[in-house]
Amino acid sequence: MENTKSNLEKSFERRLSILTLSEQQNIYGIPRFNMKERKHYFKLNNIEKDIFDNELKGSASKIYFVLSLGYFKVSYQLFQFNIDEVIEDAEYVANKYLPEIDVRAIDTSYGKRARLNHYSHILKLFSFRFALDKDRASLIEKAKDILFIDANPKYIFKELVRFSQDQKFILPSYTTMQDIISTAMVTQEKQLLTQLEELLDNDVRNQINALLNKES
């Protein structure tokens, strides 16, 4: 067969559309809690309370930590946000753990250093890590395996979310996941075409190329 880009490769020159905006928000967006969920996810156990009391300095840092921790518990994601964006959650946390503080009046600046400190504590608590190059490679291999079960990109994505949680690393960004799934699908197609070429004689191969050219 001719050594040209496959139809699948051409379609992936633009990123593969997998999730709707709503589905992306469900996975990558800050969780939105009702009161019952706030009571559950913002409750600190003894180890978490020790970090809150002894490892963090300043009211803003303590509040951001509890918020980030609660969001991680439900999503296994780490977020950048301002208190104003999650004011109802922040007021709940302040009332519960720092009742003398007016959360709307505190210094809500949240520098990179403080944020990374919080991330470090949270990842350690759950034995998680940020995704490494080897994890991205393992996601591609896992996607290739899933393709034998179901080639629907949305199904593959959901299975990879589960895989990343089982392996305890933070799910890469949506664009990275699009590229991972695209790579797996293109690689798998190439492997199948190579296997097919090995099974075909020249006459059949020429007939297929003629049909493909005619269809193009």
mmCIF file of C-alpha atoms in Angstrom:
data_model
loop_
_atom_site.group_PDB
_atom_site.id
_atom_site.type_symbol
_atom_site.label_atom_id
_atom_site.label_comp_id
_atom_site.label_asym_id
_atom_site.label_seq_id
_atom_site.Cartn_x
_atom_site.Cartn_y
_atom_site.Cartn_z
ATOM 1 C CA MET A 1 0.000 0.000 0.000
ATOM 2 C CA GLU A 2 1.133 3.590 -0.563
ATOM 3 C CA ASN A 3 3.182 5.168 2.209
ATOM 4 C CA THR A 4 0.893 8.144 2.817
ATOM 5 C CA LYS A 5 -0.958 9.525 5.821
ATOM 6 C CA SER A 6 -3.960 7.432 6.742
ATOM 7 C CA ASN A 7 -7.423 8.937 6.928
ATOM 8 C CA LEU A 8 -7.243 8.531 10.706
ATOM 9 C CA GLU A 9 -3.951 10.481 10.907
ATOM 10 C CA LYS A 10 -5.372 13.265 8.767
ATOM 11 C CA SER A 11 -8.430 13.541 11.006
ATOM 12 C CA PHE A 12 -6.146 13.890 14.047
ATOM 13 C CA GLU A 13 -4.153 16.796 12.587
ATOM 14 C CA ARG A 14 -6.776 18.719 14.503
ATOM 15 C CA ARG A 15 -7.284 17.552 18.055
ATOM 16 C CA LEU A 16 -9.763 14.762 18.568
ATOM 17 C CA SER A 17 -13.058 15.921 20.054
ATOM 18 C CA ILE A 18 -13.876 13.576 22.937
ATOM 19 C CA LEU A 19 -15.818 15.301 25.723
ATOM 20 C CA THR A 20 -18.494 17.963 25.632
ATOM 21 C CA LEU A 21 -17.813 21.190 27.540
ATOM 22 C CA SER A 22 -20.100 19.943 30.309
ATOM 23 C CA GLU A 23 -18.211 16.646 30.541
ATOM 24 C CA GLN A 24 -14.886 18.474 30.624
ATOM 25 C CA GLN A 25 -16.189 20.615 33.475
ATOM 26 C CA ASN A 26 -17.276 17.533 35.417
ATOM 27 C CA ILE A 27 -13.741 16.132 35.277
ATOM 28 C CA TYR A 28 -11.517 19.210 35.246
ATOM 29 C CA GLY A 29 -13.694 21.858 36.880
ATOM 30 C CA ILE A 30 -13.784 22.798 40.558
ATOM 31 C CA PRO A 31 -16.451 20.644 42.262
ATOM 32 C CA ARG A 32 -19.609 22.445 43.358
ATOM 33 C CA PHE A 33 -20.772 21.307 46.783
ATOM 34 C CA ASN A 34 -24.089 21.494 48.547
ATOM 35 C CA MET A 35 -24.146 21.779 52.346
ATOM 36 C CA LYS A 36 -24.160 18.017 52.929
ATOM 37 C CA GLU A 37 -21.128 17.612 50.674
ATOM 38 C CA ARG A 38 -19.292 20.471 52.398
ATOM 39 C CA LYS A 39 -19.751 18.760 55.762
ATOM 40 C CA HIS A 40 -18.344 15.543 54.348
ATOM 41 C CA TYR A 41 -15.461 16.684 52.137
ATOM 42 C CA PHE A 42 -14.208 19.568 54.300
ATOM 43 C CA LYS A 43 -14.081 17.428 57.436
ATOM 44 C CA LEU A 44 -10.472 17.008 58.596
ATOM 45 C CA ASN A 45 -9.166 13.801 60.105
ATOM 46 C CA ASN A 46 -6.445 13.878 62.758
ATOM 47 C CA ILE A 47 -3.527 13.915 60.321
ATOM 48 C CA GLU A 48 -5.118 16.630 58.180
ATOM 49 C CA LYS A 49 -5.939 18.691 61.270
ATOM 50 C CA ASP A 50 -2.320 18.437 62.412
ATOM 51 C CA ILE A 51 -1.164 19.883 59.079
ATOM 52 C CA PHE A 52 -3.791 22.622 59.372
ATOM 53 C CA ASP A 53 -2.706 23.540 62.911
ATOM 54 C CA ASN A 54 1.059 23.106 62.740
ATOM 55 C CA GLU A 55 2.310 23.183 59.133
ATOM 56 C CA LEU A 56 0.449 26.153 57.674
ATOM 57 C CA LYS A 57 0.851 29.826 58.462
ATOM 58 C CA GLY A 58 -1.844 32.443 58.050
ATOM 59 C CA SER A 59 -5.609 32.252 57.765
ATOM 60 C CA ALA A 60 -5.640 32.443 53.975
ATOM 61 C CA SER A 61 -3.219 29.546 53.639
ATOM 62 C CA LYS A 62 -5.233 27.391 56.041
ATOM 63 C CA ILE A 63 -8.508 28.071 54.242
ATOM 64 C CA TYR A 64 -7.027 27.426 50.800
ATOM 65 C CA PHE A 65 -5.551 24.157 52.057
ATOM 66 C CA VAL A 66 -8.881 22.846 53.356
ATOM 67 C CA LEU A 67 -10.616 23.867 50.136
ATOM 68 C CA SER A 68 -7.972 22.231 47.908
ATOM 69 C CA LEU A 69 -8.010 19.121 50.069
ATOM 70 C CA GLY A 70 -11.788 18.817 49.897
ATOM 71 C CA TYR A 71 -11.825 19.264 46.134
ATOM 72 C CA PHE A 72 -9.098 16.658 45.744
ATOM 73 C CA LYS A 73 -11.017 14.113 47.804
ATOM 74 C CA VAL A 74 -13.855 14.087 45.303
ATOM 75 C CA SER A 75 -12.022 14.724 42.016
ATOM 76 C CA TYR A 76 -8.383 13.657 42.441
ATOM 77 C CA GLN A 77 -7.509 16.972 40.813
ATOM 78 C CA LEU A 78 -5.594 20.017 42.038
ATOM 79 C CA PHE A 79 -6.941 23.468 41.201
ATOM 80 C CA GLN A 80 -5.864 27.085 41.043
ATOM 81 C CA PHE A 81 -8.617 29.415 42.233
ATOM 82 C CA ASN A 82 -9.395 32.548 44.218
ATOM 83 C CA ILE A 83 -11.545 32.497 47.329
ATOM 84 C CA ASP A 84 -14.031 34.769 45.554
ATOM 85 C CA GLU A 85 -14.708 31.959 43.066
ATOM 86 C CA VAL A 86 -15.715 29.540 45.829
ATOM 87 C CA ILE A 87 -16.940 31.978 48.456
ATOM 88 C CA GLU A 88 -19.702 29.752 49.882
ATOM 89 C CA ASP A 89 -17.240 26.916 50.439
ATOM 90 C CA ALA A 90 -14.689 29.346 51.890
ATOM 91 C CA GLU A 91 -17.239 30.791 54.319
ATOM 92 C CA TYR A 92 -18.169 27.299 55.467
ATOM 93 C CA VAL A 93 -14.514 26.376 56.057
ATOM 94 C CA ALA A 94 -13.808 29.639 57.880
ATOM 95 C CA ASN A 95 -16.878 29.273 60.118
ATOM 96 C CA LYS A 96 -15.895 25.710 60.975
ATOM 97 C CA TYR A 97 -12.170 26.083 61.584
ATOM 98 C CA LEU A 98 -11.496 29.820 62.012
ATOM 99 C CA PRO A 99 -14.766 31.252 63.362
ATOM 100 C CA GLU A 100 -13.105 34.497 64.402
ATOM 101 C CA ILE A 101 -12.140 35.247 60.783
ATOM 102 C CA ASP A 102 -14.197 37.181 58.254
ATOM 103 C CA VAL A 103 -13.251 35.291 55.106
ATOM 104 C CA ARG A 104 -14.230 38.242 52.907
ATOM 105 C CA ALA A 105 -11.770 40.473 54.732
ATOM 106 C CA ILE A 106 -8.662 38.291 54.827
ATOM 107 C CA ASP A 107 -5.744 38.594 52.453
ATOM 108 C CA THR A 108 -6.744 36.126 49.787
ATOM 109 C CA SER A 109 -3.496 36.288 47.839
ATOM 110 C CA TYR A 110 -2.385 32.779 47.046
ATOM 111 C CA GLY A 111 1.164 32.615 45.760
ATOM 112 C CA LYS A 112 2.782 29.780 43.865
ATOM 113 C CA ARG A 113 4.956 28.822 46.826
ATOM 114 C CA ALA A 114 1.975 28.373 49.160
ATOM 115 C CA ARG A 115 0.014 26.521 46.502
ATOM 116 C CA LEU A 116 2.853 24.057 45.857
ATOM 117 C CA ASN A 117 3.214 23.522 49.596
ATOM 118 C CA HIS A 118 -0.473 22.594 49.797
ATOM 119 C CA TYR A 119 -0.149 20.312 46.770
ATOM 120 C CA SER A 120 2.795 18.558 48.400
ATOM 121 C CA HIS A 121 0.837 17.859 51.575
ATOM 122 C CA ILE A 122 -2.236 16.654 49.681
ATOM 123 C CA LEU A 123 -0.346 14.372 47.315
ATOM 124 C CA LYS A 124 1.533 12.849 50.239
ATOM 125 C CA LEU A 125 -1.687 12.264 52.169
ATOM 126 C CA PHE A 126 -3.133 10.247 49.285
ATOM 127 C CA SER A 127 0.125 8.743 47.960
ATOM 128 C CA PHE A 128 -0.474 10.479 44.631
ATOM 129 C CA ARG A 129 1.995 12.170 42.294
ATOM 130 C CA PHE A 130 1.996 14.387 39.243
ATOM 131 C CA ALA A 131 2.073 12.459 35.958
ATOM 132 C CA LEU A 132 5.558 11.728 34.634
ATOM 133 C CA ASP A 133 6.656 10.906 31.086
ATOM 134 C CA LYS A 134 6.473 7.204 31.958
ATOM 135 C CA ASP A 135 2.857 7.675 33.069
ATOM 136 C CA ARG A 136 1.935 9.296 29.763
ATOM 137 C CA ALA A 137 3.552 6.368 27.969
ATOM 138 C CA SER A 138 1.584 3.930 30.113
ATOM 139 C CA LEU A 139 -1.633 5.808 29.252
ATOM 140 C CA ILE A 140 -0.913 5.338 25.545
ATOM 141 C CA GLU A 141 -0.303 1.614 26.036
ATOM 142 C CA LYS A 142 -3.457 1.310 28.141
ATOM 143 C CA ALA A 143 -5.468 3.138 25.466
ATOM 144 C CA LYS A 144 -4.168 0.723 22.823
ATOM 145 C CA ASP A 145 -5.349 -2.199 24.962
ATOM 146 C CA ILE A 146 -8.772 -0.600 25.465
ATOM 147 C CA LEU A 147 -9.151 -0.170 21.700
ATOM 148 C CA PHE A 148 -9.578 -3.930 21.378
ATOM 149 C CA ILE A 149 -12.614 -3.676 23.652
ATOM 150 C CA ASP A 150 -14.183 -0.427 22.450
ATOM 151 C CA ALA A 151 -12.839 2.151 20.000
ATOM 152 C CA ASN A 152 -15.136 4.929 21.218
ATOM 153 C CA PRO A 153 -12.804 7.804 22.311
ATOM 154 C CA LYS A 154 -15.150 8.773 25.159
ATOM 155 C CA TYR A 155 -15.087 5.235 26.546
ATOM 156 C CA ILE A 156 -11.290 5.177 26.264
ATOM 157 C CA PHE A 157 -11.061 8.507 28.090
ATOM 158 C CA LYS A 158 -13.205 7.300 30.983
ATOM 159 C CA GLU A 159 -11.157 4.122 31.307
ATOM 160 C CA LEU A 160 -7.945 6.150 31.346
ATOM 161 C CA VAL A 161 -9.347 8.341 34.129
ATOM 162 C CA ARG A 162 -9.930 5.179 36.152
ATOM 163 C CA PHE A 163 -6.457 3.896 35.269
ATOM 164 C CA SER A 164 -4.745 7.113 36.403
ATOM 165 C CA GLN A 165 -6.578 6.968 39.733
ATOM 166 C CA ASP A 166 -5.662 3.307 40.220
ATOM 167 C CA GLN A 167 -2.018 4.152 39.483
ATOM 168 C CA LYS A 168 -2.263 7.230 41.736
ATOM 169 C CA PHE A 169 -1.118 9.998 39.445
ATOM 170 C CA ILE A 170 -2.872 13.241 38.533
ATOM 171 C CA LEU A 171 -4.779 12.992 35.270
ATOM 172 C CA PRO A 172 -3.002 15.040 32.555
ATOM 173 C CA SER A 173 -4.763 18.017 30.999
ATOM 174 C CA TYR A 174 -7.592 17.506 28.539
ATOM 175 C CA THR A 175 -5.457 18.513 25.541
ATOM 176 C CA THR A 176 -2.768 16.045 26.621
ATOM 177 C CA MET A 177 -5.387 13.318 26.952
ATOM 178 C CA GLN A 178 -6.676 14.133 23.462
ATOM 179 C CA ASP A 179 -3.155 13.688 22.112
ATOM 180 C CA ILE A 180 -2.629 10.455 24.066
ATOM 181 C CA ILE A 181 -5.802 8.861 22.728
ATOM 182 C CA SER A 182 -5.106 10.091 19.195
ATOM 183 C CA THR A 183 -1.589 8.656 19.334
ATOM 184 C CA ALA A 184 -2.891 5.305 20.536
ATOM 185 C CA MET A 185 -5.511 5.131 17.788
ATOM 186 C CA VAL A 186 -3.096 6.108 15.012
ATOM 187 C CA THR A 187 -0.419 3.716 16.282
ATOM 188 C CA GLN A 188 -2.904 0.886 16.475
ATOM 189 C CA GLU A 189 -4.130 1.587 12.956
ATOM 190 C CA LYS A 190 -0.572 1.547 11.618
ATOM 191 C CA GLN A 191 0.093 -1.790 13.304
ATOM 192 C CA LEU A 192 -3.044 -3.279 11.808
ATOM 193 C CA LEU A 193 -2.152 -1.981 8.344
ATOM 194 C CA THR A 194 1.350 -3.404 8.638
ATOM 195 C CA GLN A 195 -0.058 -6.791 9.611
ATOM 196 C CA LEU A 196 -2.523 -6.611 6.746
ATOM 197 C CA GLU A 197 0.236 -5.792 4.233
ATOM 198 C CA GLU A 198 2.180 -8.845 5.356
ATOM 199 C CA LEU A 199 -0.843 -11.017 4.546
ATOM 200 C CA LEU A 200 -1.556 -9.556 1.095
ATOM 201 C CA ASP A 201 0.131 -10.403 -2.184
ATOM 202 C CA ASN A 202 1.044 -7.716 -4.709
ATOM 203 C CA ASP A 203 -2.044 -8.177 -6.887
ATOM 204 C CA VAL A 204 -4.463 -7.713 -3.975
ATOM 205 C CA ARG A 205 -2.405 -4.779 -2.665
ATOM 206 C CA ASN A 206 -2.549 -3.046 -6.051
ATOM 207 C CA GLN A 207 -6.296 -3.569 -6.251
ATOM 208 C CA ILE A 208 -6.787 -2.032 -2.811
ATOM 209 C CA ASN A 209 -4.627 0.982 -3.708
ATOM 210 C CA ALA A 210 -6.609 1.455 -6.901
ATOM 211 C CA LEU A 211 -9.874 1.405 -4.945
ATOM 212 C CA LEU A 212 -8.542 3.872 -2.373
ATOM 213 C CA ASN A 213 -7.331 6.249 -5.060
ATOM 214 C CA LYS A 214 -10.672 6.020 -6.852
ATOM 215 C CA GLU A 215 -12.521 6.704 -3.580
ATOM 216 C CA SER A 216 -10.279 9.724 -2.885
#
